[in-house]
JSON list of C-alpha atoms and ligand atoms in Angstrom, two decimals:
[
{"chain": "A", "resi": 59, "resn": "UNK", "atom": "CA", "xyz": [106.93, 102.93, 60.64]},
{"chain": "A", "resi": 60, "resn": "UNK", "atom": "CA", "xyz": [105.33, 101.50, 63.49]},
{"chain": "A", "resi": 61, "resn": "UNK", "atom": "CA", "xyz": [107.64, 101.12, 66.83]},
{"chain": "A", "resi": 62, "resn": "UNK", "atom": "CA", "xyz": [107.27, 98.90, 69.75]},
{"chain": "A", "resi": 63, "resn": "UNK", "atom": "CA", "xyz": [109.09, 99.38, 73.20]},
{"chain": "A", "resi": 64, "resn": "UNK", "atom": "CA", "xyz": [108.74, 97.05, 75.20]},
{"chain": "A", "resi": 65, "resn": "UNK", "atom": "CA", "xyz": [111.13, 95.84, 78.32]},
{"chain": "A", "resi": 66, "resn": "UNK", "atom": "CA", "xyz": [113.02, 92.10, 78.67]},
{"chain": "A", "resi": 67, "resn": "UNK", "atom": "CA", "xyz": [110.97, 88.91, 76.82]},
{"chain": "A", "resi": 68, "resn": "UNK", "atom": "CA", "xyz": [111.60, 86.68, 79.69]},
{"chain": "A", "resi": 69, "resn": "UNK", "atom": "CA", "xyz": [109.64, 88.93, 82.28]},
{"chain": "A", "resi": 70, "resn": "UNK", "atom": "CA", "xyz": [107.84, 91.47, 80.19]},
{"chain": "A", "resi": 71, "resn": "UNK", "atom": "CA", "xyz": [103.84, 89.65, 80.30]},
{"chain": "A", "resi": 72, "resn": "UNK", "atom": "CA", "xyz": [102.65, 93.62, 79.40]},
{"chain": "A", "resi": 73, "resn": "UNK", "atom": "CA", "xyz": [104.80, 93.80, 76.43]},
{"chain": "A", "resi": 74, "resn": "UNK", "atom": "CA", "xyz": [104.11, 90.14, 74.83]},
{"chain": "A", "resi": 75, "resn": "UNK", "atom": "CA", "xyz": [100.32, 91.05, 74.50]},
{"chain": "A", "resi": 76, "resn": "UNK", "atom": "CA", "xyz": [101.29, 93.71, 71.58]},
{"chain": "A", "resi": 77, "resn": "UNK", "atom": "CA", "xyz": [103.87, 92.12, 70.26]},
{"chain": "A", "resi": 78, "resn": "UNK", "atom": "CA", "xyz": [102.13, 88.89, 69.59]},
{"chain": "A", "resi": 79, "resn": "UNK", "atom": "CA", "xyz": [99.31, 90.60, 68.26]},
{"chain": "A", "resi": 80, "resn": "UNK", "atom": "CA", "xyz": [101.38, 92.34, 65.85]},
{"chain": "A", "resi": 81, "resn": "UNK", "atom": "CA", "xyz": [103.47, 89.02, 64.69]},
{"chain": "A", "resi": 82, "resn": "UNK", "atom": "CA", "xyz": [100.84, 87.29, 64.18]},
{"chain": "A", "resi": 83, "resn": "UNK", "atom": "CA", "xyz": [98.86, 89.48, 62.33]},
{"chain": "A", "resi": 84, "resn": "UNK", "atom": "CA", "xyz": [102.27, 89.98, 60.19]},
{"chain": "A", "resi": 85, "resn": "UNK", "atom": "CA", "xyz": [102.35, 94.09, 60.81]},
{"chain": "A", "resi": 86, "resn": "UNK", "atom": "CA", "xyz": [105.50, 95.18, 59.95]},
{"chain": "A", "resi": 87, "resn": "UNK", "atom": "CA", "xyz": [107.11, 96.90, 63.31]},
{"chain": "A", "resi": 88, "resn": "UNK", "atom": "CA", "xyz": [110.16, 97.99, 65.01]},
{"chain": "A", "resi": 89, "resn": "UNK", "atom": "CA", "xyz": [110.76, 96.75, 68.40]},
{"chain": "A", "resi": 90, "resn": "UNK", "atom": "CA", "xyz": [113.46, 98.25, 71.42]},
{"chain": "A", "resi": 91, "resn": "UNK", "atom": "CA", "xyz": [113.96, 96.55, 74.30]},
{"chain": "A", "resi": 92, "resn": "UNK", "atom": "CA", "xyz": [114.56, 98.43, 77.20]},
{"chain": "A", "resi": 93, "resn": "UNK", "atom": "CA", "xyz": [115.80, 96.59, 80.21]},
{"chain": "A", "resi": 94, "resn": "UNK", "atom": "CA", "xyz": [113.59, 96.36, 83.50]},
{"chain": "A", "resi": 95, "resn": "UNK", "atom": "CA", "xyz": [114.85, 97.56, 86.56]},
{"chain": "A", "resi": 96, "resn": "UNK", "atom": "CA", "xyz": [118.45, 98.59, 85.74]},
{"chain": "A", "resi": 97, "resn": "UNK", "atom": "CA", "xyz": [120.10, 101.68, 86.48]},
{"chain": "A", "resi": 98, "resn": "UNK", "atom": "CA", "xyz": [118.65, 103.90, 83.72]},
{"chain": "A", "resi": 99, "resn": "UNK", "atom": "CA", "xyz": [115.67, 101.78, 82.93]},
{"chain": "A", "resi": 100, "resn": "UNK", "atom": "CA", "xyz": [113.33, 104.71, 84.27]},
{"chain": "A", "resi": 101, "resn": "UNK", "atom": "CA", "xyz": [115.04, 107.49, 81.84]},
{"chain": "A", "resi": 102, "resn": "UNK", "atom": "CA", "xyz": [114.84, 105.07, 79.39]},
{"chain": "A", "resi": 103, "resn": "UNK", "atom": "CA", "xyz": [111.07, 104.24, 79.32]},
{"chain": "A", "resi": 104, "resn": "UNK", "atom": "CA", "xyz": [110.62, 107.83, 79.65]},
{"chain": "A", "resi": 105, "resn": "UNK", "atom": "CA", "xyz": [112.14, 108.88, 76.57]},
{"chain": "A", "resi": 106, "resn": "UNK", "atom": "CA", "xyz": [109.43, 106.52, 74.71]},
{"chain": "A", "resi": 107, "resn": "UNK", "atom": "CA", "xyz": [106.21, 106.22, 77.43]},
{"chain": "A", "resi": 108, "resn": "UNK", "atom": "CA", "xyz": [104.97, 109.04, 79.40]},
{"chain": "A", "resi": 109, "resn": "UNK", "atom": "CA", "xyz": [103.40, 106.25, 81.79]},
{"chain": "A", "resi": 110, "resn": "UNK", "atom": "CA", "xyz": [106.86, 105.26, 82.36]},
{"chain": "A", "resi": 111, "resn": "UNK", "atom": "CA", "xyz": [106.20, 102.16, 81.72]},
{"chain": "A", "resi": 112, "resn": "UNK", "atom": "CA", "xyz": [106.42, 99.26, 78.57]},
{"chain": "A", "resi": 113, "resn": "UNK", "atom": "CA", "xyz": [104.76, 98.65, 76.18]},
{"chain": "A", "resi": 114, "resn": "UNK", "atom": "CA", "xyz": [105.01, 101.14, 74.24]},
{"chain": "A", "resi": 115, "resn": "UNK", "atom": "CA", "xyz": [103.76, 102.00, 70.39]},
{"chain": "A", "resi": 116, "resn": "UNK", "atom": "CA", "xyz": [104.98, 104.68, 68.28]},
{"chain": "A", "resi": 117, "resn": "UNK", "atom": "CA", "xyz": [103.64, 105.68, 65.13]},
{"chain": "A", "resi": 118, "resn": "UNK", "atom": "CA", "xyz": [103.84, 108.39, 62.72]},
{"chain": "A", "resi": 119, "resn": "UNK", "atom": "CA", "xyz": [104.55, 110.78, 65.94]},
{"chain": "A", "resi": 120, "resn": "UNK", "atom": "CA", "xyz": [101.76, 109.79, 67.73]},
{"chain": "A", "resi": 121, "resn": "UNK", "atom": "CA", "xyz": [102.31, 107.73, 71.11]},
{"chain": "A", "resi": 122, "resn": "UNK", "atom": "CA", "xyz": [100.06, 105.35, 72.55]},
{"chain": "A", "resi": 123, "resn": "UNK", "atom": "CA", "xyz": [101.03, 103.45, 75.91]},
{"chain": "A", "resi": 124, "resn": "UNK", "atom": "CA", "xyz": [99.38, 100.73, 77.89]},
{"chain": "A", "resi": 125, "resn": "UNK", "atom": "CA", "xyz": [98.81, 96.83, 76.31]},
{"chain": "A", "resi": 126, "resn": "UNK", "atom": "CA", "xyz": [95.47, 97.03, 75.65]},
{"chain": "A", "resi": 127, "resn": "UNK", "atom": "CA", "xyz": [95.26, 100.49, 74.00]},
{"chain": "A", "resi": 128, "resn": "UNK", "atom": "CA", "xyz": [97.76, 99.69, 71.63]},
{"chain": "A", "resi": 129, "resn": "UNK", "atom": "CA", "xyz": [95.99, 96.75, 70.51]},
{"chain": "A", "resi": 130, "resn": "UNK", "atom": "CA", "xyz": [92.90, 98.25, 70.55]},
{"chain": "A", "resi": 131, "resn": "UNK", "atom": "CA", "xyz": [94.71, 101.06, 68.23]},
{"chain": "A", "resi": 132, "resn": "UNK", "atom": "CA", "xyz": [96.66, 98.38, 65.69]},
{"chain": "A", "resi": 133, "resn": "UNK", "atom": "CA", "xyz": [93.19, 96.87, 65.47]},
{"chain": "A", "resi": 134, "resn": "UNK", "atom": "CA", "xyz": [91.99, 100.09, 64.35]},
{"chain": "A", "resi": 135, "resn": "UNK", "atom": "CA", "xyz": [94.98, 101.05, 61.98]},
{"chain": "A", "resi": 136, "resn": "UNK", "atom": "CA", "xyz": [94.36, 97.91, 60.26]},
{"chain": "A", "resi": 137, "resn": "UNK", "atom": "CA", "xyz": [90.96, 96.70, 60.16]},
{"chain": "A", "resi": 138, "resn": "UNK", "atom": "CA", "xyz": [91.14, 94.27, 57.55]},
{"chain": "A", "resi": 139, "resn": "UNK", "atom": "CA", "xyz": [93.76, 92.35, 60.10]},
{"chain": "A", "resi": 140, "resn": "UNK", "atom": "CA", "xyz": [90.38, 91.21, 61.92]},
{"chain": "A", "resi": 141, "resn": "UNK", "atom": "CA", "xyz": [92.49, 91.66, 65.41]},
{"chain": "A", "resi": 142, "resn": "UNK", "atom": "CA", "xyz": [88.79, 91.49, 67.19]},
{"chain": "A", "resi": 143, "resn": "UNK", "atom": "CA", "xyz": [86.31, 88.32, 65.37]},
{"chain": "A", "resi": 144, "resn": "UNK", "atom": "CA", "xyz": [84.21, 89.47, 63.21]},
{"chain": "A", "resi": 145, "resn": "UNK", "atom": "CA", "xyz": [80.60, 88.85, 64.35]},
{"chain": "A", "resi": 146, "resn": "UNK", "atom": "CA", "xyz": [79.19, 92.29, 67.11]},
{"chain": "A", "resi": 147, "resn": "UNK", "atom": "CA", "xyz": [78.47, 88.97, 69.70]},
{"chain": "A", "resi": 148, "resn": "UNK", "atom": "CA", "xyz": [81.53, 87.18, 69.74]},
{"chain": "A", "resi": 149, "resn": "UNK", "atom": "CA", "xyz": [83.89, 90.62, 69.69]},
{"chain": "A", "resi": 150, "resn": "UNK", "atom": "CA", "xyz": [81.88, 91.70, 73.00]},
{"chain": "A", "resi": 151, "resn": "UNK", "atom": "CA", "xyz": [82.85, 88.37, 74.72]},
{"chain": "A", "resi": 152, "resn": "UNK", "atom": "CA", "xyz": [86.11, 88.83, 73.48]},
{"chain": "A", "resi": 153, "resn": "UNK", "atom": "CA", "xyz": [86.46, 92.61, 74.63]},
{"chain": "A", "resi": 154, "resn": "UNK", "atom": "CA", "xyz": [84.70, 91.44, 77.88]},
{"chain": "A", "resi": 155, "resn": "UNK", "atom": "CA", "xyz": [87.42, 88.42, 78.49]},
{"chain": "A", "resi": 156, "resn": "UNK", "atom": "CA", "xyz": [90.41, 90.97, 77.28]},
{"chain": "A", "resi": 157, "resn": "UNK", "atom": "CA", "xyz": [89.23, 93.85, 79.98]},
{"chain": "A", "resi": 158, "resn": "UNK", "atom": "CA", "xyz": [88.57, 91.18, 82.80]},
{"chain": "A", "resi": 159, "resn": "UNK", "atom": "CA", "xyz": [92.03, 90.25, 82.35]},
{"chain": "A", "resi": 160, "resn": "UNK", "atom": "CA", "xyz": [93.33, 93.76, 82.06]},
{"chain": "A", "resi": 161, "resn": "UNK", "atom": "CA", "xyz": [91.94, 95.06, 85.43]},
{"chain": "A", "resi": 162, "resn": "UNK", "atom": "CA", "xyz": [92.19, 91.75, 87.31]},
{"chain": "A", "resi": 163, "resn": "UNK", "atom": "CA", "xyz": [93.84, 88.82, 88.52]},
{"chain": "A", "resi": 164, "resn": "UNK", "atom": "CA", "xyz": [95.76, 90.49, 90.93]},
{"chain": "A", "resi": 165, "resn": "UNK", "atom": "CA", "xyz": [96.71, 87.37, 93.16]},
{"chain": "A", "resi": 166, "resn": "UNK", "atom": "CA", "xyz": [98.31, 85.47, 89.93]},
{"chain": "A", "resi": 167, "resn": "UNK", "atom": "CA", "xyz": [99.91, 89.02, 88.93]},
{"chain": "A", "resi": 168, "resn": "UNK", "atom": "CA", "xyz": [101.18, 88.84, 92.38]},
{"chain": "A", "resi": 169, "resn": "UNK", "atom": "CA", "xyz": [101.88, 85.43, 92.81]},
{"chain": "A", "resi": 170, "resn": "UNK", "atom": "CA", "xyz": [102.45, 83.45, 89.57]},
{"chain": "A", "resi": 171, "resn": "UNK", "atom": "CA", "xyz": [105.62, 85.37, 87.98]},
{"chain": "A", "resi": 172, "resn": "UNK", "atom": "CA", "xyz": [105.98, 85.43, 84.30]},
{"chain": "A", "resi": 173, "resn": "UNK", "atom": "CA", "xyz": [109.92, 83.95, 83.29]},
{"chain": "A", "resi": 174, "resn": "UNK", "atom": "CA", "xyz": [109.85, 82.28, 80.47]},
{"chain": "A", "resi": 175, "resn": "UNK", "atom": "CA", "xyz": [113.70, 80.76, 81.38]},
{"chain": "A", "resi": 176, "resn": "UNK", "atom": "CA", "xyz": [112.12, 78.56, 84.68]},
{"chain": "A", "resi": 177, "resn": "UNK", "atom": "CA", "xyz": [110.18, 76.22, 86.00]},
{"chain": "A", "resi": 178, "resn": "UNK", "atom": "CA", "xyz": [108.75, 77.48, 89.06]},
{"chain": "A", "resi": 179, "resn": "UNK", "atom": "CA", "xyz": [107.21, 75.90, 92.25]},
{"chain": "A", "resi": 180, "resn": "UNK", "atom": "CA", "xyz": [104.64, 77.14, 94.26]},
{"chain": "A", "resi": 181, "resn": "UNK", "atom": "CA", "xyz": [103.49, 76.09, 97.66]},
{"chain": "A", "resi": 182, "resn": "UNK", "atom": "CA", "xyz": [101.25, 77.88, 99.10]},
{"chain": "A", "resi": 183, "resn": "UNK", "atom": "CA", "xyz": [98.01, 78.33, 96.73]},
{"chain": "A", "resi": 184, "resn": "UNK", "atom": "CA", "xyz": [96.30, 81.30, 98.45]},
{"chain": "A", "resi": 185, "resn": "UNK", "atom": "CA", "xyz": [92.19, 81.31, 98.23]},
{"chain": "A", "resi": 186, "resn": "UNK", "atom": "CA", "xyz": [92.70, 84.00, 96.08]},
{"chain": "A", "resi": 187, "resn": "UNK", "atom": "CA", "xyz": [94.81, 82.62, 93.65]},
{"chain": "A", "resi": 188, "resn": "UNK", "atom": "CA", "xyz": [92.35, 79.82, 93.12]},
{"chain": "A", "resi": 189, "resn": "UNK", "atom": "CA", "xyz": [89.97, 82.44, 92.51]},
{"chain": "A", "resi": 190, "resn": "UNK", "atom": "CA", "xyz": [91.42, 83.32, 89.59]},
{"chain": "A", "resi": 191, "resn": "UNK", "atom": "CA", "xyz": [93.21, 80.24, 88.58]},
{"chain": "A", "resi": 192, "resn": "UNK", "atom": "CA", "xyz": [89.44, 79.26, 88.24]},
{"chain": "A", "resi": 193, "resn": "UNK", "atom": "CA", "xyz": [88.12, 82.19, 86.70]},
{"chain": "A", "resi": 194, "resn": "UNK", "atom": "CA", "xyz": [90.60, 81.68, 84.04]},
{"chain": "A", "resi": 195, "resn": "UNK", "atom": "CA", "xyz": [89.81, 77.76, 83.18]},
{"chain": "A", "resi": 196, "resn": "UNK", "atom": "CA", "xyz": [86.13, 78.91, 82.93]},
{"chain": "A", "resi": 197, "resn": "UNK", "atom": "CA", "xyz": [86.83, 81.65, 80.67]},
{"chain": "A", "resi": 198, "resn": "UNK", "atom": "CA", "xyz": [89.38, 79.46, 78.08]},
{"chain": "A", "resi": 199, "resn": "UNK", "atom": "CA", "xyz": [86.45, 76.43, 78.81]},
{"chain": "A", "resi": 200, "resn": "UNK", "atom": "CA", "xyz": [83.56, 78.74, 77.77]},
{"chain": "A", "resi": 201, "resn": "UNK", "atom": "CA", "xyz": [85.59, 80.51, 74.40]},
{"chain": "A", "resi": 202, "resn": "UNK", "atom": "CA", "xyz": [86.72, 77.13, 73.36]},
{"chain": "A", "resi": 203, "resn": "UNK", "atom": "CA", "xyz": [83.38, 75.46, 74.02]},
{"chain": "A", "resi": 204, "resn": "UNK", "atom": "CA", "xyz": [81.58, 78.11, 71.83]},
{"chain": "A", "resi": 205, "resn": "UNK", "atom": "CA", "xyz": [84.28, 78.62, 69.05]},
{"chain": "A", "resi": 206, "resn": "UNK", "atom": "CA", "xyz": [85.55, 74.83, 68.50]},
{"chain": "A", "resi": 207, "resn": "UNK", "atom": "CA", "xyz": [84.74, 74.45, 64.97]},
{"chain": "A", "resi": 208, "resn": "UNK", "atom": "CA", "xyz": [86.05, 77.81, 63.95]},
{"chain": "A", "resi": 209, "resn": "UNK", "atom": "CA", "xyz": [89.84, 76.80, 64.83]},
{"chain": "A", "resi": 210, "resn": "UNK", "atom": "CA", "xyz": [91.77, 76.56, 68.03]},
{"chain": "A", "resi": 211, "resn": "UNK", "atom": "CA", "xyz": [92.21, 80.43, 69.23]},
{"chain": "A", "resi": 212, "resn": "UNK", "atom": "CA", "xyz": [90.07, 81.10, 72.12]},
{"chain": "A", "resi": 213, "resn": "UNK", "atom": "CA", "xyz": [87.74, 82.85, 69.42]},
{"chain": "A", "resi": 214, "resn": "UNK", "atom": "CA", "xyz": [88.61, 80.71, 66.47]},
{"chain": "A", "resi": 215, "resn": "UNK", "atom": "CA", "xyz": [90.76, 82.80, 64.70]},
{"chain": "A", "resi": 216, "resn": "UNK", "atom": "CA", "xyz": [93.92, 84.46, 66.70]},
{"chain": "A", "resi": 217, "resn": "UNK", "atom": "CA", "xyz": [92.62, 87.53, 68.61]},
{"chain": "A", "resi": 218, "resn": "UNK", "atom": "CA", "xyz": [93.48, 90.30, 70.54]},
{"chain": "A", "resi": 219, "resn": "UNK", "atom": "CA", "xyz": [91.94, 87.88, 73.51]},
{"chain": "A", "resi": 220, "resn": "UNK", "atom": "CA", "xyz": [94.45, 85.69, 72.42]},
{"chain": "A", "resi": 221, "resn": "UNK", "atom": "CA", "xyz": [97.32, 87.89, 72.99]},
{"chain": "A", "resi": 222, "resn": "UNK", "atom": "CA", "xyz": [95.60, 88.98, 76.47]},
{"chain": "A", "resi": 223, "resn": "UNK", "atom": "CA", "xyz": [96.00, 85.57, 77.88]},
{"chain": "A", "resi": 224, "resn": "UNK", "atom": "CA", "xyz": [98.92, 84.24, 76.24]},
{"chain": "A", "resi": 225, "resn": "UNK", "atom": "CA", "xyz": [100.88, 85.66, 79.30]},
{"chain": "A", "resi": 226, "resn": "UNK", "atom": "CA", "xyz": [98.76, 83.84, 81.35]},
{"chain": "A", "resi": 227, "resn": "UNK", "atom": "CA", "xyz": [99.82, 80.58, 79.33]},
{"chain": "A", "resi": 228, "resn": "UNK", "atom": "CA", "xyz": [103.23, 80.82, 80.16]},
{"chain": "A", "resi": 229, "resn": "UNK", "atom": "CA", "xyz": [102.29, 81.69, 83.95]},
{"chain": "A", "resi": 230, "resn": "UNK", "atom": "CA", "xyz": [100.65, 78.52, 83.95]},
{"chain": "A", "resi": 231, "resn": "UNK", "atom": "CA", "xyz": [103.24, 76.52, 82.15]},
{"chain": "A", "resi": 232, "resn": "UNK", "atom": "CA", "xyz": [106.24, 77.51, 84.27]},
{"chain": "A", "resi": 233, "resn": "UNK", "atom": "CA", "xyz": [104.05, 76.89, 87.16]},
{"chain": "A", "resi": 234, "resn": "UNK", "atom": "CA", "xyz": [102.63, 73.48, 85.92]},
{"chain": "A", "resi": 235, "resn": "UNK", "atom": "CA", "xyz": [99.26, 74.76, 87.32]},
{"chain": "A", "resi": 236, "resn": "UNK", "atom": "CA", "xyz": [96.92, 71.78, 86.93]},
{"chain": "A", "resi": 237, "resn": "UNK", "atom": "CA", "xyz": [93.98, 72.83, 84.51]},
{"chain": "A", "resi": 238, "resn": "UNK", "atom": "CA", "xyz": [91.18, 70.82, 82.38]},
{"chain": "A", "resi": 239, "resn": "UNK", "atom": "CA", "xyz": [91.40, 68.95, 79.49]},
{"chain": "A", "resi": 240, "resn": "UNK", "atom": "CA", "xyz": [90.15, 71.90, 77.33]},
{"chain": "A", "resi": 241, "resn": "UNK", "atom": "CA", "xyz": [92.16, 74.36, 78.81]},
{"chain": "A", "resi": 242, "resn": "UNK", "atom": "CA", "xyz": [95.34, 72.56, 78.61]},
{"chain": "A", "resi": 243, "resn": "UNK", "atom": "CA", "xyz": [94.25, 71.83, 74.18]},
{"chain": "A", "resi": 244, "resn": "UNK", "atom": "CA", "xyz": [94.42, 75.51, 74.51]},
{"chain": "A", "resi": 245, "resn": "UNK", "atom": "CA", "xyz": [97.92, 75.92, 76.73]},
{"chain": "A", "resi": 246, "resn": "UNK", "atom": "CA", "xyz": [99.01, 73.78, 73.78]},
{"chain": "A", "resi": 247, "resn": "UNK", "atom": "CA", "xyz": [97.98, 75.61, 70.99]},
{"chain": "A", "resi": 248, "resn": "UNK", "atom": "CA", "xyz": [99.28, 78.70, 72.77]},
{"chain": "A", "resi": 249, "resn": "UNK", "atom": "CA", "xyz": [103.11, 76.97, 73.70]},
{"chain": "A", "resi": 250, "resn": "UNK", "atom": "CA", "xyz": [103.04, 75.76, 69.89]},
{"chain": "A", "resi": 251, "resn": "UNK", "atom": "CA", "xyz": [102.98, 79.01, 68.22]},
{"chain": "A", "resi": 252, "resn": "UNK", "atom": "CA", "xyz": [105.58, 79.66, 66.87]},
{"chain": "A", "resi": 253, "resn": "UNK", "atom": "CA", "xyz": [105.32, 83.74, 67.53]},
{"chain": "A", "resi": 254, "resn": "UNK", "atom": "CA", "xyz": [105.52, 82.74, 71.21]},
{"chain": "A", "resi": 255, "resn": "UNK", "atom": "CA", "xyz": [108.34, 79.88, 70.64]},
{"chain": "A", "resi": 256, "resn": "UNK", "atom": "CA", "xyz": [110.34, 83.32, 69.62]},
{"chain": "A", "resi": 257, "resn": "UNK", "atom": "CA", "xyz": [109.33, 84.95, 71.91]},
{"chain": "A", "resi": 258, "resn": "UNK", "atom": "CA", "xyz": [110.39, 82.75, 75.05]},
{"chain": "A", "resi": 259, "resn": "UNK", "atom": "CA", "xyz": [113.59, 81.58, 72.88]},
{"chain": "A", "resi": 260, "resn": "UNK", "atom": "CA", "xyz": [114.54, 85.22, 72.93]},
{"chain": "A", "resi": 261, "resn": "UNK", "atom": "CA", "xyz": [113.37, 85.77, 76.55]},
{"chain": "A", "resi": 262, "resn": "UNK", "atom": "CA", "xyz": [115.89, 82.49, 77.96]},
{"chain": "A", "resi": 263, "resn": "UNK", "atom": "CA", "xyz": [118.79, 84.12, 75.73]},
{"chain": "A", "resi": 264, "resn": "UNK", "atom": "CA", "xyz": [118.78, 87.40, 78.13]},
{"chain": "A", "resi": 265, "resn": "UNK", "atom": "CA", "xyz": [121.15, 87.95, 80.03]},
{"chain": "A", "resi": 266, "resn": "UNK", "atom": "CA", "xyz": [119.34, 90.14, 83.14]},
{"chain": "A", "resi": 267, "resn": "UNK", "atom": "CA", "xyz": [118.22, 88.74, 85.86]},
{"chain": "A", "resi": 268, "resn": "UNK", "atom": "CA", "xyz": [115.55, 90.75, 88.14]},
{"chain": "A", "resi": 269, "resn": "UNK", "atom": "CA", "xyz": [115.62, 88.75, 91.32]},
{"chain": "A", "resi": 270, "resn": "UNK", "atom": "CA", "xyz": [111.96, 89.22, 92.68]},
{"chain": "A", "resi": 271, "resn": "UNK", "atom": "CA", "xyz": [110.67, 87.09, 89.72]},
{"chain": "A", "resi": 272, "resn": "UNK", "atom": "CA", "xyz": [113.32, 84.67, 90.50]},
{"chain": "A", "resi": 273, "resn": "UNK", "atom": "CA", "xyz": [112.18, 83.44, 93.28]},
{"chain": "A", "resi": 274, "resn": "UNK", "atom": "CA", "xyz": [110.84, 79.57, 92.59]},
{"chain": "A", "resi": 275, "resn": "UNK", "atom": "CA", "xyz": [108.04, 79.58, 95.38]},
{"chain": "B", "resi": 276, "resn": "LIG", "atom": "N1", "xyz": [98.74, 98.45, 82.41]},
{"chain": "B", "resi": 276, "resn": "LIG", "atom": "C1", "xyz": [100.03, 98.56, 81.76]},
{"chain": "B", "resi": 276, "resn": "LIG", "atom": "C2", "xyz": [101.08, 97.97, 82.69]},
{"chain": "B", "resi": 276, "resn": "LIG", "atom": "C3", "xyz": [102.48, 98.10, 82.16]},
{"chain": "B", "resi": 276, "resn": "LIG", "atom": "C4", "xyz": [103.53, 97.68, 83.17]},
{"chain": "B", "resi": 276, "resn": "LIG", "atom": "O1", "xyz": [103.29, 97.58, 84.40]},
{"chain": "B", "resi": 276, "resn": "LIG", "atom": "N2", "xyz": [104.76, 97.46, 82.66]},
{"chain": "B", "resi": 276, "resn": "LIG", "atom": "C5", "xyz": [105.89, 97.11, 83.50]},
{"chain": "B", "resi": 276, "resn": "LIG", "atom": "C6", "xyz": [106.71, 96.01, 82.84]},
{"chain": "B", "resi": 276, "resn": "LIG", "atom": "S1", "xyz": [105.85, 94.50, 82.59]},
{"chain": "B", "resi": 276, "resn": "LIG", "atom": "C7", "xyz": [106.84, 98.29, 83.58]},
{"chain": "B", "resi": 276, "resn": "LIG", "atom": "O2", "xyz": [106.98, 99.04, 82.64]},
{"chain": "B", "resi": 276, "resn": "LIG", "atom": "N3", "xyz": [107.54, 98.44, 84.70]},
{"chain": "B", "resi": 276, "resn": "LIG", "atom": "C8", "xyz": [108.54, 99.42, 84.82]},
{"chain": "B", "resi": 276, "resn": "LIG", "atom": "C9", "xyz": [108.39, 100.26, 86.06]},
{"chain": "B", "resi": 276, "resn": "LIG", "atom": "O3", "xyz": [107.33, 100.17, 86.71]},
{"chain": "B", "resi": 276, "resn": "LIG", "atom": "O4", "xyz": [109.34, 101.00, 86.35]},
{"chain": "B", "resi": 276, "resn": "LIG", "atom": "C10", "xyz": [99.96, 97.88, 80.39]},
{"chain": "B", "resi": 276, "resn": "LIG", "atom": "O5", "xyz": [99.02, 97.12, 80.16]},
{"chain": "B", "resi": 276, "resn": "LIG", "atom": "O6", "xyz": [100.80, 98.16, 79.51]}
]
């Protein structure tokens, strides 16, 4: 049976990208939650991730940690899911979006928390922030652009791409961080799945609060 640990929905932006890709692809899975940054949390992550940290994906006694790597492995456990597109050019934009996002953005890591339960202000929009605030509308502009008749994913078809930025969606959207007409069409189709409705449904229902990523500005 396949097992995902991850930590709490409303704060969690590592742990939606496997869990998405695994709803929507309809792969059967178990999912713990372990709270974040609670007494215990560290023992707790340990008994499932050797990183010590969520996600988490267990399977058959193997273990595979970090976001990416397990959806790089689910892709490979079930090929016929098509969890990268199909054609060799298209799946090396879409590994080459998904691995900018996984080793960058630091300044909206930093800056633009993920909490699914608020609507957050910010005031001070650092250069570096609008870096990648930028970065981000041209990537989503450029997918869309090329993909448009092939459905509303940034690749058409839901993607492991998909499930990269989909934290960066709700970042955005609790933020109300102005973006383009294109990008927004995809904020949209992103806030109207209903995977992610769960997901941030779930997230508002918890009951921990960690009080770094409730600060509003
Ligand atoms: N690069 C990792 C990052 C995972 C990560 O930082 N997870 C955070 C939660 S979102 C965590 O487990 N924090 C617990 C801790 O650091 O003690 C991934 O993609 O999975």
């Amino acid at each position: 049976m396949n097992h995902l640990i991850i930590g709490n929905k409303n704060y969690s932006s590592w742990s939606l990208r496997p869990w998405l890709l695994l709803k929507e692809k309809k792969i059967p899975f178990e999912e713990t939650k372990v709270p974040l940054y609670v007494e215990g949390s560290e023992e707790a992550i340990l008994e499932h991730s050797p990183s010590g940290k969520v996600p988490a994906f267990v399977r058959e006694g193997i273990t595979v940690w970090d976001s990416l790597a397990i959806c790089e492995y689910i892709s490979e456990l079930y090929p016929e899911k098509l969890c990268w597109p199909e054609d060799i050019e298209s799946r090396a934009l879409a590994r080459s979006v998904s691995h900018e996002m996984h080793s960058g953005f630091f300044a909206i890591r930093n800056d633009l928390h993920m909490n699914c339960r608020k609507k957050m202000v910010f005031t001070k929009i650092t250069s570096d922030l609008k870096t990648d605030i930028e970065r981000i509308c041209e990537i989503w502009k450029q997918c869309r652009e090329q993909h448009a008749d092939a459905g509303d994913y940034l690749f058409g078809s839901f993607s492991i791409a998909d499930a990269m930025y989909a934290p960066i969606v709700l970042r955005f959207n609790s933020y109300g961080t102005s973006v383009g007409e294109t990008e927004r069409a995809y904020m949209d189709t992103i806030l109207s799945n209903p995977s992610v409705k769960e997901w941030i449904a779930e997230g508002i229902e918890e009951k921990e609060f960690i009080e770094e990523c409730e600060v509003v500005e």
